[in-house]
Short mmCIF file of C-alpha atoms and ligand atoms in Angstrom, two decimals:
data_model
loop_
_atom_site.label_atom_id
_atom_site.label_comp_id
_atom_site.label_asym_id
_atom_site.label_seq_id
_atom_site.Cartn_x
_atom_site.Cartn_y
_atom_site.Cartn_z
CA MET A 1 -113.54 131.18 40.50
CA ILE A 2 -112.94 128.48 43.12
CA PRO A 3 -109.48 129.35 44.46
CA PHE A 4 -106.95 126.61 45.10
CA LEU A 5 -106.63 127.84 48.67
CA ASN A 6 -108.74 130.24 50.67
CA LEU A 7 -107.84 131.00 54.28
CA GLU A 8 -110.73 133.40 54.75
CA PRO A 9 -113.30 131.04 56.33
CA MET A 10 -110.72 129.81 58.84
CA HIS A 11 -109.45 133.28 59.64
CA ASN A 12 -112.91 134.82 59.90
CA GLU A 13 -113.92 132.17 62.39
CA ILE A 14 -110.97 132.73 64.73
CA GLY A 15 -110.40 136.42 64.01
CA ASN A 16 -111.16 137.56 67.55
CA GLU A 17 -108.96 134.92 69.16
CA ILE A 18 -106.09 135.83 66.84
CA ARG A 19 -106.48 139.56 67.52
CA CYS A 20 -106.44 138.88 71.27
CA ALA A 21 -103.27 136.81 70.93
CA ILE A 22 -101.56 139.53 68.88
CA GLU A 23 -102.64 142.20 71.36
CA ARG A 24 -101.29 140.08 74.22
CA VAL A 25 -97.86 139.90 72.58
CA TYR A 26 -97.93 143.58 71.66
CA SER A 27 -98.64 144.71 75.18
CA ASN A 28 -96.12 142.30 76.66
CA ASN A 29 -93.35 144.18 74.84
CA TRP A 30 -91.34 140.98 74.40
CA TYR A 31 -91.09 139.69 70.84
CA ILE A 32 -88.38 137.02 70.56
CA MET A 33 -87.80 133.92 72.75
CA GLY A 34 -90.49 134.58 75.30
CA GLN A 35 -93.41 132.96 77.01
CA GLU A 36 -95.55 132.40 73.90
CA LEU A 37 -92.77 130.40 72.26
CA GLU A 38 -92.17 128.38 75.40
CA LEU A 39 -95.87 127.56 75.72
CA PHE A 40 -96.26 126.75 72.03
CA GLU A 41 -93.27 124.41 72.23
CA GLN A 42 -94.83 122.58 75.17
CA GLU A 43 -98.24 122.43 73.51
CA TYR A 44 -96.97 121.26 70.14
CA ALA A 45 -94.69 118.61 71.67
CA GLN A 46 -97.68 117.29 73.58
CA TYR A 47 -99.84 117.44 70.46
CA CYS A 48 -97.33 115.36 68.49
CA GLY A 49 -96.74 112.99 71.40
CA VAL A 50 -93.01 113.77 71.65
CA LYS A 51 -90.81 115.02 74.46
CA TYR A 52 -89.35 118.08 72.75
CA CYS A 53 -90.38 120.78 70.31
CA ILE A 54 -88.10 123.63 69.28
CA GLY A 55 -89.67 126.53 67.39
CA VAL A 56 -87.59 127.79 64.48
CA GLY A 57 -87.82 130.27 61.62
CA ASN A 58 -89.29 128.00 58.92
CA GLY A 59 -89.50 124.40 57.70
CA LEU A 60 -86.31 124.54 55.66
CA ASP A 61 -84.32 125.69 58.70
CA ALA A 62 -85.95 122.96 60.82
CA LEU A 63 -84.52 120.27 58.54
CA GLN A 64 -81.13 121.96 58.27
CA LEU A 65 -80.89 122.39 62.04
CA ILE A 66 -81.62 118.68 62.59
CA LEU A 67 -78.84 117.73 60.17
CA MET A 68 -76.46 120.21 61.83
CA GLY A 69 -77.51 118.88 65.23
CA TYR A 70 -76.51 115.38 64.17
CA GLU A 71 -73.24 116.78 62.77
CA ILE A 72 -74.14 115.66 59.27
CA GLY A 73 -72.21 117.80 56.80
CA ALA A 74 -69.30 117.85 54.36
CA GLY A 75 -68.50 114.43 52.90
CA ASP A 76 -71.80 112.94 54.08
CA GLU A 77 -74.73 111.78 52.00
CA VAL A 78 -78.42 112.06 52.85
CA ILE A 79 -81.09 110.06 51.05
CA LEU A 80 -84.38 111.74 50.18
CA PRO A 81 -87.23 111.27 47.71
CA ALA A 82 -86.84 112.78 44.25
CA ASN A 83 -90.46 113.93 44.43
CA THR A 84 -90.56 116.67 47.03
CA PHE A 85 -90.45 120.43 47.40
CA ILE A 86 -86.93 121.69 46.82
CA ALA A 87 -86.52 122.71 50.48
CA THR A 88 -85.90 119.08 51.47
CA ALA A 89 -82.83 118.97 49.24
CA LEU A 90 -81.72 122.50 50.07
CA ALA A 91 -81.59 121.63 53.78
CA VAL A 92 -79.09 118.89 52.96
CA SER A 93 -77.04 121.21 50.75
CA TYR A 94 -77.00 124.02 53.33
CA ALA A 95 -75.79 121.54 55.96
CA GLY A 96 -72.90 120.83 53.58
CA ALA A 97 -73.90 117.25 52.73
CA LYS A 98 -74.89 115.71 49.39
CA PRO A 99 -78.54 114.98 48.57
CA VAL A 100 -78.98 111.49 47.11
CA LEU A 101 -82.33 111.05 45.41
CA VAL A 102 -84.56 108.00 45.35
CA ASP A 103 -87.61 107.45 43.15
CA ILE A 104 -91.15 107.20 44.50
CA ASP A 105 -93.93 104.66 44.64
CA ILE A 106 -96.33 106.09 42.06
CA ASN A 107 -99.34 104.91 44.08
CA THR A 108 -98.45 106.90 47.22
CA TYR A 109 -96.09 109.53 45.71
CA ASN A 110 -93.75 108.85 48.65
CA ILE A 111 -90.22 107.42 48.63
CA ASP A 112 -90.14 103.78 47.49
CA PRO A 113 -88.44 101.93 50.38
CA ASP A 114 -87.41 99.10 48.05
CA LEU A 115 -85.10 101.47 46.16
CA ILE A 116 -83.31 102.90 49.20
CA GLU A 117 -80.73 100.23 49.92
CA ALA A 118 -79.13 100.48 46.48
CA LYS A 119 -78.35 104.15 47.21
CA ILE A 120 -76.65 103.59 50.58
CA THR A 121 -72.86 104.06 50.58
CA LYS A 122 -70.28 104.30 53.36
CA ASN A 123 -70.96 108.04 53.43
CA THR A 124 -74.73 107.79 53.97
CA LYS A 125 -75.74 109.23 57.33
CA ALA A 126 -79.48 109.75 57.17
CA ILE A 127 -82.73 109.24 55.29
CA ILE A 128 -85.17 112.12 55.07
CA VAL A 129 -88.68 110.79 54.54
CA VAL A 130 -91.24 113.27 53.27
CA HIS A 131 -94.86 112.65 54.19
CA LEU A 132 -95.86 114.17 50.89
CA TYR A 133 -99.28 115.74 50.41
CA GLY A 134 -100.01 114.84 54.05
CA GLN A 135 -99.75 111.07 53.67
CA PRO A 136 -97.18 109.29 55.84
CA ALA A 137 -94.33 107.46 54.15
CA ASN A 138 -93.97 103.68 54.53
CA MET A 139 -92.14 103.98 57.86
CA ASP A 140 -91.77 100.36 58.95
CA LYS A 141 -89.61 99.42 55.97
CA ILE A 142 -87.61 102.62 56.18
CA LEU A 143 -86.96 102.24 59.92
CA GLU A 144 -85.90 98.65 59.39
CA ILE A 145 -83.33 99.72 56.76
CA SER A 146 -82.10 102.57 58.94
CA ARG A 147 -81.51 100.21 61.88
CA ARG A 148 -79.49 97.82 59.71
CA TYR A 149 -77.27 100.59 58.35
CA ASN A 150 -77.25 102.77 61.46
CA LEU A 151 -78.81 105.78 59.73
CA LYS A 152 -80.83 108.61 61.23
CA VAL A 153 -84.41 108.90 60.03
CA ILE A 154 -85.61 112.48 59.69
CA GLU A 155 -89.22 113.23 58.88
CA ASP A 156 -90.03 116.15 56.61
CA SER A 157 -93.46 116.76 58.12
CA ALA A 158 -94.00 120.12 56.46
CA GLN A 159 -97.22 118.83 54.86
CA ALA A 160 -98.29 116.36 57.52
CA HIS A 161 -99.42 117.94 60.78
CA ASN A 162 -101.66 115.49 62.59
CA ALA A 163 -101.25 112.61 60.09
CA ARG A 164 -101.04 109.08 61.46
CA TYR A 165 -99.11 105.98 60.51
CA LYS A 166 -100.41 102.80 62.18
CA GLY A 167 -102.04 105.01 64.78
CA ALA A 168 -98.86 106.98 65.58
CA LEU A 169 -98.54 110.67 64.79
CA THR A 170 -96.05 112.06 62.30
CA GLY A 171 -93.41 114.12 64.04
CA GLY A 172 -92.50 111.24 66.34
CA LEU A 173 -92.00 108.40 63.88
CA GLY A 174 -88.25 108.80 63.33
CA ASP A 175 -85.30 110.37 65.17
CA ALA A 176 -86.50 113.91 64.55
CA ALA A 177 -88.97 115.81 62.40
CA GLY A 178 -89.07 119.20 60.72
CA PHE A 179 -92.39 121.05 60.44
CA SER A 180 -93.30 124.09 58.39
CA PHE A 181 -95.97 126.52 59.52
CA TYR A 182 -95.98 128.48 56.27
CA PRO A 183 -99.42 130.19 56.10
CA GLY A 184 -100.92 127.71 53.62
CA LYS A 185 -99.91 124.64 55.60
CA ASN A 186 -102.55 122.71 57.58
CA LEU A 187 -101.22 124.47 60.67
CA GLY A 188 -100.09 127.82 59.35
CA ALA A 189 -98.74 130.98 60.96
CA LEU A 190 -99.28 134.49 59.62
CA GLY A 191 -95.80 134.46 58.14
CA ASP A 192 -92.83 132.09 58.09
CA ALA A 193 -92.44 129.66 60.99
CA GLY A 194 -91.34 126.10 61.67
CA ALA A 195 -90.43 123.59 64.37
CA VAL A 196 -88.31 120.57 65.16
CA THR A 197 -89.86 117.73 67.14
CA THR A 198 -87.90 114.87 68.68
CA ASN A 199 -87.57 112.50 71.62
CA ASP A 200 -83.79 112.85 71.48
CA LYS A 201 -82.78 115.05 74.42
CA GLN A 202 -79.29 115.76 73.17
CA LEU A 203 -80.49 116.73 69.71
CA ALA A 204 -83.16 118.97 71.26
CA GLU A 205 -80.56 120.81 73.32
CA THR A 206 -78.22 121.21 70.37
CA VAL A 207 -80.97 122.48 68.03
CA ARG A 208 -82.15 124.86 70.76
CA ALA A 209 -78.66 126.36 70.82
CA LEU A 210 -78.13 126.23 67.05
CA ARG A 211 -81.30 128.20 66.29
CA ASN A 212 -80.06 131.00 68.55
CA TYR A 213 -76.52 131.70 67.30
CA GLY A 214 -75.23 128.48 68.87
CA SER A 215 -75.76 129.89 72.31
CA GLN A 216 -77.45 128.51 75.40
CA GLU A 217 -76.21 131.31 77.59
CA LYS A 218 -76.23 134.89 76.33
CA TYR A 219 -72.97 135.86 74.59
CA ASN A 220 -71.47 132.44 75.13
CA HIS A 221 -71.40 130.68 71.73
CA GLU A 222 -70.47 127.02 71.92
CA LEU A 223 -71.56 126.28 68.37
CA LYS A 224 -71.62 128.13 65.06
CA GLY A 225 -75.37 128.47 65.02
CA MET A 226 -77.79 130.54 63.02
CA ASN A 227 -80.59 132.99 63.70
CA SER A 228 -83.73 130.95 63.17
CA ARG A 229 -86.21 131.62 65.95
CA LEU A 230 -89.97 131.34 65.96
CA ASP A 231 -91.05 134.80 67.10
CA GLU A 232 -93.61 135.56 69.79
CA LEU A 233 -96.30 136.83 67.42
CA GLN A 234 -96.19 133.69 65.28
CA ALA A 235 -96.04 131.46 68.35
CA ALA A 236 -99.12 133.18 69.80
CA VAL A 237 -101.01 132.78 66.50
CA LEU A 238 -100.01 129.12 66.26
CA ARG A 239 -101.20 128.49 69.82
CA VAL A 240 -104.66 129.72 68.83
CA LYS A 241 -104.72 127.71 65.62
CA LEU A 242 -103.45 124.53 67.25
CA LYS A 243 -106.60 124.39 69.36
CA HIS A 244 -108.67 124.12 66.17
CA LEU A 245 -106.41 121.82 64.16
CA ASP A 246 -108.22 118.55 64.95
CA ARG A 247 -111.50 120.02 63.79
CA TRP A 248 -109.97 121.47 60.64
CA THR A 249 -108.27 118.16 59.87
CA LYS A 250 -111.57 116.35 60.30
CA GLU A 251 -113.14 118.63 57.73
CA ARG A 252 -110.25 118.15 55.28
CA ARG A 253 -110.80 114.40 55.61
CA LEU A 254 -114.51 114.76 54.88
CA ILE A 255 -113.83 116.80 51.75
CA ALA A 256 -111.25 114.23 50.60
CA LYS A 257 -113.75 111.44 51.26
CA HIS A 258 -116.33 113.29 49.20
CA TYR A 259 -113.87 113.64 46.29
CA LEU A 260 -112.81 110.00 46.55
CA SER A 261 -116.35 108.71 46.41
CA GLY A 262 -117.64 111.30 43.94
CA ILE A 263 -114.92 111.53 41.29
CA SER A 264 -115.29 108.87 38.67
CA ASN A 265 -113.59 109.28 35.33
CA ASN A 266 -111.44 106.70 33.52
CA GLU A 267 -108.93 109.38 32.61
CA ILE A 268 -108.29 110.32 36.23
CA VAL A 269 -106.17 108.46 38.79
CA LEU A 270 -107.32 109.17 42.34
CA PRO A 271 -105.02 109.10 45.39
CA GLN A 272 -104.62 105.74 47.10
CA VAL A 273 -104.58 105.46 50.85
CA PRO A 274 -103.01 102.30 52.34
CA SER A 275 -105.16 100.96 55.17
CA ASP A 276 -102.65 101.79 57.91
CA MET A 277 -102.36 105.50 56.97
CA GLU A 278 -104.47 108.45 58.06
CA PRO A 279 -103.49 111.31 55.76
CA VAL A 280 -104.36 114.94 56.42
CA TRP A 281 -104.83 115.94 52.78
CA HIS A 282 -102.56 118.96 52.68
CA ILE A 283 -102.86 118.39 48.95
CA PHE A 284 -105.45 116.32 47.10
CA ALA A 285 -103.41 115.02 44.18
CA ILE A 286 -104.97 113.41 41.13
CA ARG A 287 -103.23 112.30 37.95
CA CYS A 288 -104.22 112.70 34.33
CA ARG A 289 -102.20 111.84 31.22
CA ASN A 290 -103.12 115.04 29.48
CA ARG A 291 -102.64 117.30 32.46
CA LYS A 292 -102.40 120.51 30.48
CA LYS A 293 -105.73 119.91 28.84
CA LEU A 294 -107.50 118.99 32.09
CA GLN A 295 -106.00 121.96 33.86
CA SER A 296 -107.13 124.41 31.21
CA TYR A 297 -110.56 122.76 31.10
CA LEU A 298 -110.90 123.19 34.88
CA ASP A 299 -109.65 126.74 34.56
CA ASP A 300 -112.42 127.43 32.03
CA GLN A 301 -114.88 126.00 34.56
CA GLY A 302 -113.60 128.47 37.15
CA ILE A 303 -111.59 125.94 39.15
CA GLN A 304 -108.06 126.91 40.09
CA THR A 305 -105.57 124.04 40.36
CA LEU A 306 -101.84 123.75 40.98
CA THR A 307 -99.21 121.12 40.18
CA HIS A 308 -96.88 119.64 42.79
CA TYR A 309 -94.20 119.62 41.50
CA PRO A 310 -93.83 120.47 37.80
CA ILE A 311 -90.00 120.27 37.72
CA PRO A 312 -88.41 117.52 39.82
CA ILE A 313 -85.34 118.39 41.87
CA HIS A 314 -82.94 116.43 39.62
CA LEU A 315 -84.02 118.52 36.62
CA GLN A 316 -83.85 121.89 38.38
CA PRO A 317 -81.07 124.13 37.06
CA SER A 318 -79.85 124.63 40.63
CA TYR A 319 -79.25 120.88 41.05
CA LEU A 320 -77.65 120.01 37.72
CA ASP A 321 -74.41 119.61 39.68
CA LEU A 322 -75.73 116.35 41.15
CA GLY A 323 -75.26 114.85 37.69
CA TYR A 324 -78.70 113.33 37.28
CA GLN A 325 -80.45 113.21 33.94
CA ALA A 326 -83.97 113.03 32.57
CA GLY A 327 -85.13 109.43 32.88
CA ASP A 328 -83.25 108.76 36.14
CA PHE A 329 -86.41 108.87 38.27
CA ARG A 330 -89.20 107.78 35.97
CA ARG A 331 -92.07 107.73 38.45
CA THR A 332 -91.16 111.12 39.84
CA GLU A 333 -91.03 112.45 36.29
CA GLN A 334 -94.37 110.84 35.51
CA SER A 335 -95.89 112.51 38.55
CA SER A 336 -94.32 115.84 37.62
CA LYS A 337 -96.05 115.62 34.23
CA GLU A 338 -99.43 114.21 35.30
CA GLU A 339 -100.22 115.48 38.80
CA ILE A 340 -102.93 118.09 39.45
CA SER A 341 -103.83 119.37 42.93
CA LEU A 342 -107.50 120.17 43.52
CA PRO A 343 -108.80 122.92 45.81
CA LEU A 344 -109.30 121.60 49.36
CA TRP A 345 -109.56 124.00 52.27
CA TYR A 346 -111.36 124.42 55.55
CA GLY A 347 -114.75 126.04 55.05
CA MET A 348 -115.08 124.93 51.44
CA ASP A 349 -118.76 124.67 50.74
CA LYS A 350 -120.31 121.37 49.63
CA VAL A 351 -121.67 123.19 46.57
CA LEU A 352 -118.12 124.03 45.52
CA GLN A 353 -116.95 120.47 46.15
CA ASP A 354 -119.81 119.15 44.03
CA ARG A 355 -119.00 121.60 41.26
CA ILE A 356 -115.44 120.30 41.17
CA ILE A 357 -116.58 116.67 41.19
CA HIS A 358 -119.11 117.33 38.45
CA SER A 359 -116.57 119.19 36.29
CA ILE A 360 -113.99 116.42 36.57
CA ASN A 361 -116.54 113.72 35.89
CA SER A 362 -117.66 115.57 32.75
CA TYR A 363 -114.11 115.96 31.44
CA CYS A 364 -113.25 114.04 28.32
CA SER A 365 -109.98 114.51 26.48
C1 PLP B 401 -92.18 119.07 51.77
C2 PLP B 401 -91.69 120.40 52.26
N1 PLP B 401 -90.52 120.48 52.90
C3 PLP B 401 -90.06 121.64 53.37
C4 PLP B 401 -90.77 122.81 53.21
C5 PLP B 401 -90.15 124.09 53.68
O1 PLP B 401 -90.92 124.80 54.57
P1 PLP B 401 -90.80 126.40 54.67
O2 PLP B 401 -91.44 126.98 53.48
O3 PLP B 401 -91.48 126.72 55.94
O4 PLP B 401 -89.34 126.69 54.74
C6 PLP B 401 -92.00 122.78 52.58
C7 PLP B 401 -92.81 124.00 52.47
O5 PLP B 401 -93.15 124.55 51.54
C8 PLP B 401 -92.49 121.56 52.07
O6 PLP B 401 -93.65 121.47 51.44
#
């Protein structure tokens, strides 16, 4: 079986470095808000080309903390793509605001900027763009709209570490960005972890306090914050992995290139990459009308695939209260029915890649 994701080659390669980092934290006897976190924050800010990075508990918290930091909450609306992982919407809900969904461009799977303006009301405070599957959203158009309506632009960069839009890195394209370091992400910890990146000094200071019970000084709580800190062990692991991320990204791009040039089947729609984008292929998403059949065919061939995302947010039982119905976001729904994610991971042998290409090319409904 070719697994959808296999972290073993990556982890075998850096096993000694990781063990050293863990040992360093263990013998330091300091596990929360210490030197490893401070250094990781400096290193990741530099990596993303931004002034500030604040390590937090996970990617969902990162987005929620940004919204809280901008005092976006009850009575406010936040625009986001209908096609995303539910965490993007949950961050808005937890902040107390209302998620307002917008359909996608079916060619890029990202929010369609031409549909945003119609959703802006007097209560709209921000747009969350999701760089889905590791491909940046169409930022120029979105930033232009945000300037006209005075809206914050928040990047959900959970799937887009090291991706570029017109040469600029994700994480610094809007007012602030939320990253996830969930283990399967392109930069993944050995547990839950996340970060906020921004050039906004005031937001950085507020988020820094909010992640630590709203306190900048021990036992003095200026804000009603939460406990969402990136711990020393995860920070130390991430510092090791960050050093290898460029190389790992390069390999992901080579695998994607191999798929793009090798897969040829009239029943399959391959991902499209606009010329000004440099995706990082967190997910290699193809589309097929008869997804179920293709997926079970690939399964029979020993190829594990996933679907991202089989039930769109507006059709999730937890979000029925938003009042949307089937048919409201047709392209998102199309993607939810047709999308299949192929295995793509660091260390994936060319033989395995070729097996996948060959299997897909031989598929006939
Ligand atoms: C697009 C998107 N946003 C947010 C998140 C939330 O990240 P986490 O799982 O670290 O909370 C994820 C992670 O799964 C994601 O894929």
